[in-house]
Amino acid sequence: MAAAACDAAAVEQLAGLLDQVDTLLKKTFENVHQGYPTETLVRFLKAREWHVNKAHMMLEDSLNWRIQNEIDSILEKPIIPVDLYRSIRDTQLVGLSGYSKEGIPVFAVGVGLSTYDKASVNYYVQSHIQINEYRDCFILPTVTKKYGRPITTCIKVLDMTGLKLSALNQMKIVTAISTVDDLNYPEKTETYYIVNAPYIFSACWKVVKPLLQERTRKKVHVLRGCGRDELLKIMDYSSLPHFCRQEGSASSKHSSSDADNCFSLDHPFHQELYNFIQEQALNQELIKQGSLHVNIPEQDPEDAKIVEVIEAEFHKLGVQNGSANGIDQA
């Protein structure tokens, strides 16, 4: 009871500080909270271990970032032509596979096979933010209405199939995307399920795990194999990512049906998202080629340390495997 009272007091204090910001920040905050301001304040407080002033600074920085980078209108800015967007979808493997039995959206991420090599960093960051915004502004409000209670987070299933030492080459773009998420979409993932984990992941996880906040460690569950049996406890078969439906299925870009592969542009989720953005752009008469440049916030020092540890572990594994530079072998 005492802890709950302290938490409520922190939320009230943060809300009071937010009341003092200017109109533009208040407006963009409405787009962030989508009718659930308390839950949003709690997310930022959790991200800063319930330190009100730190949470306030984080939230205000995030709102300013949104205004400076026109995030509120990012769903009006399609990536064109469609062949470019398809290339992005083929190399930045992420998609909505379904929902848990409690209505929580399940996003699949092909960590090991994402190459990020068919477009500029700006395009990949833009695409990632568009998925975040569509999730927060449309998917979560829809399931909230359906279930009659606030649903403000998602589940992520991370497929490590194909993870190699060469992933170090993508560290810069992966770090940029994770920094955007950590500082502007904190605590949006309630659970991470790791599947198809090779030795390289296990070795890195061993050294990274002690560096994580206890709150974060509790979110991460490394499952055996493709994780199908464990995941079926929280979601129906139809919501399983395609790489979890049978052992060895992996996050292939060539599944039996692109409509079942939630990474593919032909999957219903990506078709819905892309068509929505195109329609919004037509309504605003904004369709034009070129990526949207989004400023990447400065990385949190603790997160930067974790990245350094991962890079060091990759190099160590590379040396052990006889690689000259530590990143060119599986």
mmCIF file of C-alpha atoms in Angstrom:
data_model
loop_
_atom_site.group_PDB
_atom_site.id
_atom_site.type_symbol
_atom_site.label_atom_id
_atom_site.label_comp_id
_atom_site.label_asym_id
_atom_site.label_seq_id
_atom_site.Cartn_x
_atom_site.Cartn_y
_atom_site.Cartn_z
ATOM 1 C CA MET A 1 0.000 0.000 0.000
ATOM 2 C CA ALA A 2 2.843 2.380 0.869
ATOM 3 C CA ALA A 3 4.544 1.709 -2.473
ATOM 4 C CA ALA A 4 1.292 2.278 -4.339
ATOM 5 C CA ALA A 5 0.789 5.585 -2.526
ATOM 6 C CA CYS A 6 4.318 6.696 -3.444
ATOM 7 C CA ASP A 7 3.725 5.714 -7.070
ATOM 8 C CA ALA A 8 0.461 7.667 -7.169
ATOM 9 C CA ALA A 9 2.181 10.683 -5.653
ATOM 10 C CA ALA A 10 4.943 10.490 -8.272
ATOM 11 C CA VAL A 11 2.383 10.364 -11.087
ATOM 12 C CA GLU A 12 0.540 13.353 -9.628
ATOM 13 C CA GLN A 13 3.778 15.301 -9.269
ATOM 14 C CA LEU A 14 4.842 14.542 -12.847
ATOM 15 C CA ALA A 15 1.386 15.510 -14.125
ATOM 16 C CA GLY A 16 1.719 18.833 -12.298
ATOM 17 C CA LEU A 17 5.074 19.525 -13.938
ATOM 18 C CA LEU A 18 3.639 18.659 -17.341
ATOM 19 C CA ASP A 19 0.824 21.167 -16.818
ATOM 20 C CA GLN A 20 3.457 23.890 -16.891
ATOM 21 C CA VAL A 21 4.772 23.145 -20.405
ATOM 22 C CA ASP A 22 3.700 25.167 -23.453
ATOM 23 C CA THR A 23 0.704 24.433 -25.672
ATOM 24 C CA LEU A 24 2.701 22.726 -28.425
ATOM 25 C CA LEU A 25 4.136 20.177 -26.000
ATOM 26 C CA LYS A 26 0.712 19.544 -24.495
ATOM 27 C CA LYS A 27 -0.711 18.935 -27.963
ATOM 28 C CA THR A 28 1.914 16.387 -28.931
ATOM 29 C CA PHE A 29 1.503 14.734 -25.518
ATOM 30 C CA GLU A 30 -2.149 14.122 -26.426
ATOM 31 C CA ASN A 31 -0.959 12.229 -29.495
ATOM 32 C CA VAL A 32 1.374 10.205 -27.294
ATOM 33 C CA HIS A 33 -1.084 9.208 -24.586
ATOM 34 C CA GLN A 34 -4.124 8.592 -26.827
ATOM 35 C CA GLY A 35 -6.542 9.202 -23.968
ATOM 36 C CA TYR A 36 -4.479 7.440 -21.283
ATOM 37 C CA PRO A 37 -2.163 10.093 -19.787
ATOM 38 C CA THR A 38 -1.663 8.316 -16.459
ATOM 39 C CA GLU A 39 -0.414 5.127 -18.101
ATOM 40 C CA THR A 40 1.951 7.200 -20.222
ATOM 41 C CA LEU A 41 3.348 9.070 -17.221
ATOM 42 C CA VAL A 42 3.886 5.736 -15.460
ATOM 43 C CA ARG A 43 5.923 4.465 -18.426
ATOM 44 C CA PHE A 44 8.304 7.419 -18.249
ATOM 45 C CA LEU A 45 8.544 7.134 -14.461
ATOM 46 C CA LYS A 46 9.406 3.431 -14.721
ATOM 47 C CA ALA A 47 12.078 4.240 -17.301
ATOM 48 C CA ARG A 48 13.722 6.570 -14.790
ATOM 49 C CA GLU A 49 13.251 4.360 -11.736
ATOM 50 C CA TRP A 50 10.449 6.609 -10.427
ATOM 51 C CA HIS A 51 12.658 9.697 -10.142
ATOM 52 C CA VAL A 52 10.126 12.421 -10.932
ATOM 53 C CA ASN A 53 12.569 15.099 -12.088
ATOM 54 C CA LYS A 54 14.456 12.668 -14.326
ATOM 55 C CA ALA A 55 11.174 11.375 -15.769
ATOM 56 C CA HIS A 56 10.021 14.947 -16.377
ATOM 57 C CA MET A 57 13.241 15.782 -18.204
ATOM 58 C CA MET A 58 12.969 12.611 -20.287
ATOM 59 C CA LEU A 59 9.339 13.269 -21.193
ATOM 60 C CA GLU A 60 9.912 16.928 -22.067
ATOM 61 C CA ASP A 61 12.941 16.004 -24.209
ATOM 62 C CA SER A 62 10.827 13.398 -25.983
ATOM 63 C CA LEU A 63 7.990 15.844 -26.668
ATOM 64 C CA ASN A 64 10.450 18.397 -28.050
ATOM 65 C CA TRP A 65 11.999 15.668 -30.228
ATOM 66 C CA ARG A 66 8.552 14.889 -31.615
ATOM 67 C CA ILE A 67 7.912 18.525 -32.500
ATOM 68 C CA GLN A 68 11.359 19.153 -33.991
ATOM 69 C CA ASN A 69 11.119 16.039 -36.175
ATOM 70 C CA GLU A 70 7.409 16.350 -37.040
ATOM 71 C CA ILE A 71 6.661 12.901 -35.630
ATOM 72 C CA ASP A 72 2.946 13.680 -35.261
ATOM 73 C CA SER A 73 2.677 13.775 -39.067
ATOM 74 C CA ILE A 74 5.086 10.942 -39.905
ATOM 75 C CA LEU A 75 2.175 8.700 -40.936
ATOM 76 C CA GLU A 76 1.508 11.158 -43.762
ATOM 77 C CA LYS A 77 4.954 10.580 -45.306
ATOM 78 C CA PRO A 78 5.139 7.347 -47.328
ATOM 79 C CA ILE A 79 8.379 5.740 -48.401
ATOM 80 C CA ILE A 80 8.206 5.627 -52.186
ATOM 81 C CA PRO A 81 8.460 4.087 -54.687
ATOM 82 C CA VAL A 82 6.903 0.870 -53.418
ATOM 83 C CA ASP A 83 9.899 -1.183 -54.616
ATOM 84 C CA LEU A 84 12.086 0.756 -52.185
ATOM 85 C CA TYR A 85 9.663 0.076 -49.365
ATOM 86 C CA ARG A 86 9.593 -3.622 -50.284
ATOM 87 C CA SER A 87 13.392 -3.677 -50.103
ATOM 88 C CA ILE A 88 13.207 -2.148 -46.630
ATOM 89 C CA ARG A 89 10.693 -4.742 -45.514
ATOM 90 C CA ASP A 90 12.968 -7.503 -46.852
ATOM 91 C CA THR A 91 15.954 -6.230 -44.875
ATOM 92 C CA GLN A 92 14.355 -4.785 -41.720
ATOM 93 C CA LEU A 93 12.414 -7.806 -40.555
ATOM 94 C CA VAL A 94 9.557 -6.757 -38.291
ATOM 95 C CA GLY A 95 5.807 -7.213 -38.332
ATOM 96 C CA LEU A 96 2.603 -7.780 -36.381
ATOM 97 C CA SER A 97 1.954 -11.525 -36.199
ATOM 98 C CA GLY A 98 -1.210 -11.343 -34.093
ATOM 99 C CA TYR A 99 -2.398 -10.878 -30.520
ATOM 100 C CA SER A 100 -2.032 -12.661 -27.202
ATOM 101 C CA LYS A 101 -5.019 -14.261 -25.525
ATOM 102 C CA GLU A 102 -5.307 -11.058 -23.468
ATOM 103 C CA GLY A 103 -5.401 -8.892 -26.592
ATOM 104 C CA ILE A 104 -1.821 -7.628 -26.446
ATOM 105 C CA PRO A 105 -0.261 -7.081 -29.904
ATOM 106 C CA VAL A 106 2.530 -9.523 -30.778
ATOM 107 C CA PHE A 107 5.344 -8.106 -32.897
ATOM 108 C CA ALA A 108 7.912 -10.387 -34.477
ATOM 109 C CA VAL A 109 11.469 -9.231 -35.155
ATOM 110 C CA GLY A 110 13.979 -11.096 -37.297
ATOM 111 C CA VAL A 111 17.109 -9.942 -35.497
ATOM 112 C CA GLY A 112 19.548 -12.399 -37.035
ATOM 113 C CA LEU A 113 18.523 -12.013 -40.683
ATOM 114 C CA SER A 114 17.928 -8.245 -40.816
ATOM 115 C CA THR A 115 20.683 -6.767 -42.980
ATOM 116 C CA TYR A 116 19.700 -3.069 -43.285
ATOM 117 C CA ASP A 117 21.605 -2.876 -46.562
ATOM 118 C CA LYS A 118 19.086 -1.756 -49.189
ATOM 119 C CA ALA A 119 18.445 1.847 -48.113
ATOM 120 C CA SER A 120 19.913 4.694 -46.081
ATOM 121 C CA VAL A 121 19.778 4.802 -42.287
ATOM 122 C CA ASN A 122 17.163 7.572 -42.559
ATOM 123 C CA TYR A 123 14.720 5.307 -44.383
ATOM 124 C CA TYR A 124 15.089 2.501 -41.847
ATOM 125 C CA VAL A 125 14.592 4.889 -38.926
ATOM 126 C CA GLN A 126 11.573 6.458 -40.643
ATOM 127 C CA SER A 127 10.020 3.047 -41.273
ATOM 128 C CA HIS A 128 10.611 1.975 -37.682
ATOM 129 C CA ILE A 129 9.009 5.106 -36.245
ATOM 130 C CA GLN A 130 6.030 4.737 -38.581
ATOM 131 C CA ILE A 131 5.407 1.238 -37.226
ATOM 132 C CA ASN A 132 5.698 2.586 -33.663
ATOM 133 C CA GLU A 133 3.251 5.401 -34.361
ATOM 134 C CA TYR A 134 0.747 3.153 -36.132
ATOM 135 C CA ARG A 135 0.933 0.758 -33.192
ATOM 136 C CA ASP A 136 0.362 3.520 -30.646
ATOM 137 C CA CYS A 137 -2.231 5.576 -32.531
ATOM 138 C CA PHE A 138 -4.305 2.814 -34.118
ATOM 139 C CA ILE A 139 -3.514 -0.751 -33.075
ATOM 140 C CA LEU A 140 -3.420 -0.202 -29.308
ATOM 141 C CA PRO A 141 -6.516 2.073 -29.217
ATOM 142 C CA THR A 142 -8.412 -0.529 -31.287
ATOM 143 C CA VAL A 143 -7.662 -3.416 -28.922
ATOM 144 C CA THR A 144 -8.272 -1.133 -25.921
ATOM 145 C CA LYS A 145 -11.772 -0.461 -27.217
ATOM 146 C CA LYS A 146 -12.347 -4.132 -28.042
ATOM 147 C CA TYR A 147 -11.346 -5.402 -24.602
ATOM 148 C CA GLY A 148 -12.747 -2.500 -22.598
ATOM 149 C CA ARG A 149 -9.518 -1.807 -20.697
ATOM 150 C CA PRO A 150 -6.299 0.090 -21.429
ATOM 151 C CA ILE A 151 -3.866 -1.959 -23.528
ATOM 152 C CA THR A 152 -0.808 0.234 -23.979
ATOM 153 C CA THR A 153 2.060 -2.238 -24.461
ATOM 154 C CA CYS A 154 3.067 -5.043 -26.798
ATOM 155 C CA ILE A 155 4.924 -8.353 -26.796
ATOM 156 C CA LYS A 156 7.984 -8.894 -28.980
ATOM 157 C CA VAL A 157 9.260 -12.238 -30.236
ATOM 158 C CA LEU A 158 12.887 -11.893 -31.353
ATOM 159 C CA ASP A 159 14.169 -14.518 -33.781
ATOM 160 C CA MET A 160 17.940 -14.931 -33.555
ATOM 161 C CA THR A 161 18.188 -17.307 -36.520
ATOM 162 C CA GLY A 162 21.182 -16.399 -38.659
ATOM 163 C CA LEU A 163 22.858 -14.189 -36.058
ATOM 164 C CA LYS A 164 26.538 -13.940 -36.971
ATOM 165 C CA LEU A 165 29.591 -11.951 -36.002
ATOM 166 C CA SER A 166 28.973 -9.861 -39.112
ATOM 167 C CA ALA A 167 25.967 -8.377 -37.253
ATOM 168 C CA LEU A 168 28.539 -6.009 -35.799
ATOM 169 C CA ASN A 169 28.357 -4.199 -39.146
ATOM 170 C CA GLN A 170 24.730 -3.279 -38.396
ATOM 171 C CA MET A 171 25.441 -2.121 -34.843
ATOM 172 C CA LYS A 172 25.269 1.570 -35.762
ATOM 173 C CA ILE A 173 21.772 1.451 -37.248
ATOM 174 C CA VAL A 174 20.472 -0.977 -34.616
ATOM 175 C CA THR A 175 21.786 1.340 -31.902
ATOM 176 C CA ALA A 176 20.120 4.345 -33.554
ATOM 177 C CA ILE A 177 16.760 2.585 -33.652
ATOM 178 C CA SER A 178 17.022 1.286 -30.091
ATOM 179 C CA THR A 179 17.974 4.774 -28.856
ATOM 180 C CA VAL A 180 14.858 6.234 -30.503
ATOM 181 C CA ASP A 181 12.778 3.582 -28.735
ATOM 182 C CA ASP A 182 14.455 3.842 -25.332
ATOM 183 C CA LEU A 183 14.139 7.616 -25.083
ATOM 184 C CA ASN A 184 10.813 8.224 -26.855
ATOM 185 C CA TYR A 185 8.799 5.001 -26.546
ATOM 186 C CA PRO A 186 9.889 3.710 -23.122
ATOM 187 C CA GLU A 187 8.293 0.659 -21.546
ATOM 188 C CA LYS A 188 6.141 -0.083 -24.605
ATOM 189 C CA THR A 189 7.248 -3.734 -24.626
ATOM 190 C CA GLU A 190 6.093 -5.742 -21.649
ATOM 191 C CA THR A 191 7.884 -8.985 -22.573
ATOM 192 C CA TYR A 192 10.665 -10.028 -24.947
ATOM 193 C CA TYR A 193 10.756 -13.673 -26.025
ATOM 194 C CA ILE A 194 14.063 -14.814 -27.558
ATOM 195 C CA VAL A 195 13.820 -17.825 -29.893
ATOM 196 C CA ASN A 196 16.196 -19.823 -32.113
ATOM 197 C CA ALA A 197 19.169 -18.475 -30.161
ATOM 198 C CA PRO A 198 22.587 -19.610 -31.442
ATOM 199 C CA TYR A 199 25.759 -19.758 -29.361
ATOM 200 C CA ILE A 200 26.772 -16.211 -30.275
ATOM 201 C CA PHE A 201 23.615 -14.852 -28.649
ATOM 202 C CA SER A 202 24.113 -16.957 -25.520
ATOM 203 C CA ALA A 203 27.687 -15.713 -25.167
ATOM 204 C CA CYS A 204 26.642 -12.063 -25.509
ATOM 205 C CA TRP A 205 23.619 -12.463 -23.232
ATOM 206 C CA LYS A 206 25.857 -13.871 -20.508
ATOM 207 C CA VAL A 207 27.898 -10.659 -20.337
ATOM 208 C CA VAL A 208 25.065 -8.204 -21.053
ATOM 209 C CA LYS A 209 22.480 -9.568 -18.623
ATOM 210 C CA PRO A 210 24.264 -8.368 -15.438
ATOM 211 C CA LEU A 211 24.405 -4.826 -16.872
ATOM 212 C CA LEU A 212 20.651 -4.524 -17.342
ATOM 213 C CA GLN A 213 18.236 -3.030 -14.856
ATOM 214 C CA GLU A 214 16.382 -5.738 -12.935
ATOM 215 C CA ARG A 215 13.154 -4.411 -14.459
ATOM 216 C CA THR A 216 14.524 -5.094 -17.949
ATOM 217 C CA ARG A 217 16.027 -8.483 -17.094
ATOM 218 C CA LYS A 218 12.647 -9.708 -15.902
ATOM 219 C CA LYS A 219 11.127 -8.856 -19.273
ATOM 220 C CA VAL A 220 13.506 -11.082 -21.253
ATOM 221 C CA HIS A 221 12.698 -14.781 -21.640
ATOM 222 C CA VAL A 222 15.040 -16.996 -23.651
ATOM 223 C CA LEU A 223 12.963 -19.912 -24.933
ATOM 224 C CA ARG A 224 14.094 -23.325 -26.104
ATOM 225 C CA GLY A 225 14.251 -23.761 -29.862
ATOM 226 C CA CYS A 226 11.536 -21.925 -31.772
ATOM 227 C CA GLY A 227 9.567 -21.385 -28.552
ATOM 228 C CA ARG A 228 6.312 -22.720 -29.974
ATOM 229 C CA ASP A 229 5.098 -24.637 -26.925
ATOM 230 C CA GLU A 230 5.793 -21.811 -24.487
ATOM 231 C CA LEU A 231 4.277 -19.164 -26.752
ATOM 232 C CA LEU A 232 1.121 -21.223 -27.274
ATOM 233 C CA LYS A 233 0.430 -20.738 -23.573
ATOM 234 C CA ILE A 234 -0.135 -17.010 -24.170
ATOM 235 C CA MET A 235 -1.357 -16.863 -27.792
ATOM 236 C CA ASP A 236 -3.250 -18.972 -30.322
ATOM 237 C CA TYR A 237 -1.466 -20.768 -33.148
ATOM 238 C CA SER A 238 -2.738 -18.219 -35.672
ATOM 239 C CA SER A 239 -0.841 -15.458 -33.824
ATOM 240 C CA LEU A 240 2.466 -17.317 -33.674
ATOM 241 C CA PRO A 241 5.146 -15.701 -35.827
ATOM 242 C CA HIS A 242 5.827 -17.914 -38.852
ATOM 243 C CA PHE A 243 9.296 -18.804 -37.524
ATOM 244 C CA CYS A 244 7.785 -20.262 -34.334
ATOM 245 C CA ARG A 245 5.340 -22.679 -35.963
ATOM 246 C CA GLN A 246 7.789 -25.548 -36.320
ATOM 247 C CA GLU A 247 11.348 -26.262 -35.279
ATOM 248 C CA GLY A 248 13.857 -24.995 -37.805
ATOM 249 C CA SER A 249 11.306 -22.803 -39.605
ATOM 250 C CA ALA A 250 13.345 -19.636 -38.978
ATOM 251 C CA SER A 251 12.578 -16.070 -40.021
ATOM 252 C CA SER A 252 13.062 -16.844 -43.683
ATOM 253 C CA LYS A 253 12.281 -14.237 -46.294
ATOM 254 C CA HIS A 254 10.902 -17.079 -48.393
ATOM 255 C CA SER A 255 8.150 -18.645 -46.281
ATOM 256 C CA SER A 256 5.520 -20.864 -47.878
ATOM 257 C CA SER A 257 3.194 -17.893 -48.129
ATOM 258 C CA ASP A 258 4.127 -14.235 -47.973
ATOM 259 C CA ALA A 259 0.659 -13.581 -46.554
ATOM 260 C CA ASP A 260 1.693 -15.712 -43.529
ATOM 261 C CA ASN A 261 5.127 -14.100 -43.246
ATOM 262 C CA CYS A 262 4.532 -11.036 -41.077
ATOM 263 C CA PHE A 263 7.787 -9.479 -42.309
ATOM 264 C CA SER A 264 6.595 -9.359 -45.911
ATOM 265 C CA LEU A 265 5.037 -6.307 -47.527
ATOM 266 C CA ASP A 266 2.334 -8.710 -48.747
ATOM 267 C CA HIS A 267 1.290 -9.533 -45.183
ATOM 268 C CA PRO A 268 -2.065 -7.924 -44.200
ATOM 269 C CA PHE A 269 -0.440 -5.773 -41.493
ATOM 270 C CA HIS A 270 2.098 -4.178 -43.821
ATOM 271 C CA GLN A 271 -0.474 -3.788 -46.597
ATOM 272 C CA GLU A 272 -2.790 -2.012 -44.155
ATOM 273 C CA LEU A 273 -0.007 0.224 -42.829
ATOM 274 C CA TYR A 274 1.392 1.159 -46.229
ATOM 275 C CA ASN A 275 -2.029 1.873 -47.726
ATOM 276 C CA PHE A 276 -2.962 3.988 -44.704
ATOM 277 C CA ILE A 277 0.154 6.142 -45.054
ATOM 278 C CA GLN A 278 -0.451 6.544 -48.788
ATOM 279 C CA GLU A 279 -4.028 7.651 -48.157
ATOM 280 C CA GLN A 280 -2.961 10.149 -45.491
ATOM 281 C CA ALA A 281 -0.369 11.603 -47.856
ATOM 282 C CA LEU A 282 -2.914 11.924 -50.672
ATOM 283 C CA ASN A 283 -5.306 13.701 -48.326
ATOM 284 C CA GLN A 284 -2.561 16.141 -47.411
ATOM 285 C CA GLU A 285 -1.163 16.253 -50.964
ATOM 286 C CA LEU A 286 2.234 15.395 -49.496
ATOM 287 C CA ILE A 287 3.479 12.496 -51.629
ATOM 288 C CA LYS A 288 7.073 13.070 -52.660
ATOM 289 C CA GLN A 289 10.228 11.034 -52.873
ATOM 290 C CA GLY A 290 13.026 11.248 -50.361
ATOM 291 C CA SER A 291 13.582 10.019 -46.837
ATOM 292 C CA LEU A 292 12.558 11.902 -43.729
ATOM 293 C CA HIS A 293 15.607 12.874 -41.678
ATOM 294 C CA VAL A 294 14.946 12.240 -38.000
ATOM 295 C CA ASN A 295 17.479 13.397 -35.447
ATOM 296 C CA ILE A 296 18.668 10.512 -33.295
ATOM 297 C CA PRO A 297 18.749 11.507 -29.603
ATOM 298 C CA GLU A 298 21.988 11.160 -27.712
ATOM 299 C CA GLN A 299 22.278 7.675 -26.317
ATOM 300 C CA ASP A 300 21.908 7.079 -22.587
ATOM 301 C CA PRO A 301 25.405 6.454 -21.077
ATOM 302 C CA GLU A 302 24.320 3.132 -19.561
ATOM 303 C CA ASP A 303 23.026 1.929 -22.935
ATOM 304 C CA ALA A 304 26.242 3.073 -24.604
ATOM 305 C CA LYS A 305 28.188 0.925 -22.142
ATOM 306 C CA ILE A 306 26.069 -2.105 -23.045
ATOM 307 C CA VAL A 307 26.770 -1.546 -26.751
ATOM 308 C CA GLU A 308 30.501 -1.393 -25.999
ATOM 309 C CA VAL A 309 30.291 -4.683 -24.106
ATOM 310 C CA ILE A 310 28.439 -6.353 -26.996
ATOM 311 C CA GLU A 311 31.012 -5.092 -29.501
ATOM 312 C CA ALA A 312 33.860 -6.321 -27.301
ATOM 313 C CA GLU A 313 32.224 -9.743 -26.960
ATOM 314 C CA PHE A 314 31.730 -9.981 -30.724
ATOM 315 C CA HIS A 315 35.398 -9.173 -31.290
ATOM 316 C CA LYS A 316 36.444 -11.725 -28.673
ATOM 317 C CA LEU A 317 34.330 -14.403 -30.320
ATOM 318 C CA GLY A 318 35.812 -13.430 -33.663
ATOM 319 C CA VAL A 319 39.336 -13.898 -32.365
ATOM 320 C CA GLN A 320 38.390 -17.263 -30.874
ATOM 321 C CA ASN A 321 36.989 -18.325 -34.241
ATOM 322 C CA GLY A 322 40.179 -17.269 -36.000
ATOM 323 C CA SER A 323 38.681 -14.213 -37.676
ATOM 324 C CA ALA A 324 41.169 -11.533 -38.564
ATOM 325 C CA ASN A 325 38.877 -8.653 -37.674
ATOM 326 C CA GLY A 326 36.330 -10.441 -35.550
ATOM 327 C CA ILE A 327 33.298 -9.773 -37.693
ATOM 328 C CA ASP A 328 33.524 -11.802 -40.870
ATOM 329 C CA GLN A 329 32.638 -15.277 -39.651
ATOM 330 C CA ALA A 330 29.440 -16.911 -38.485
#
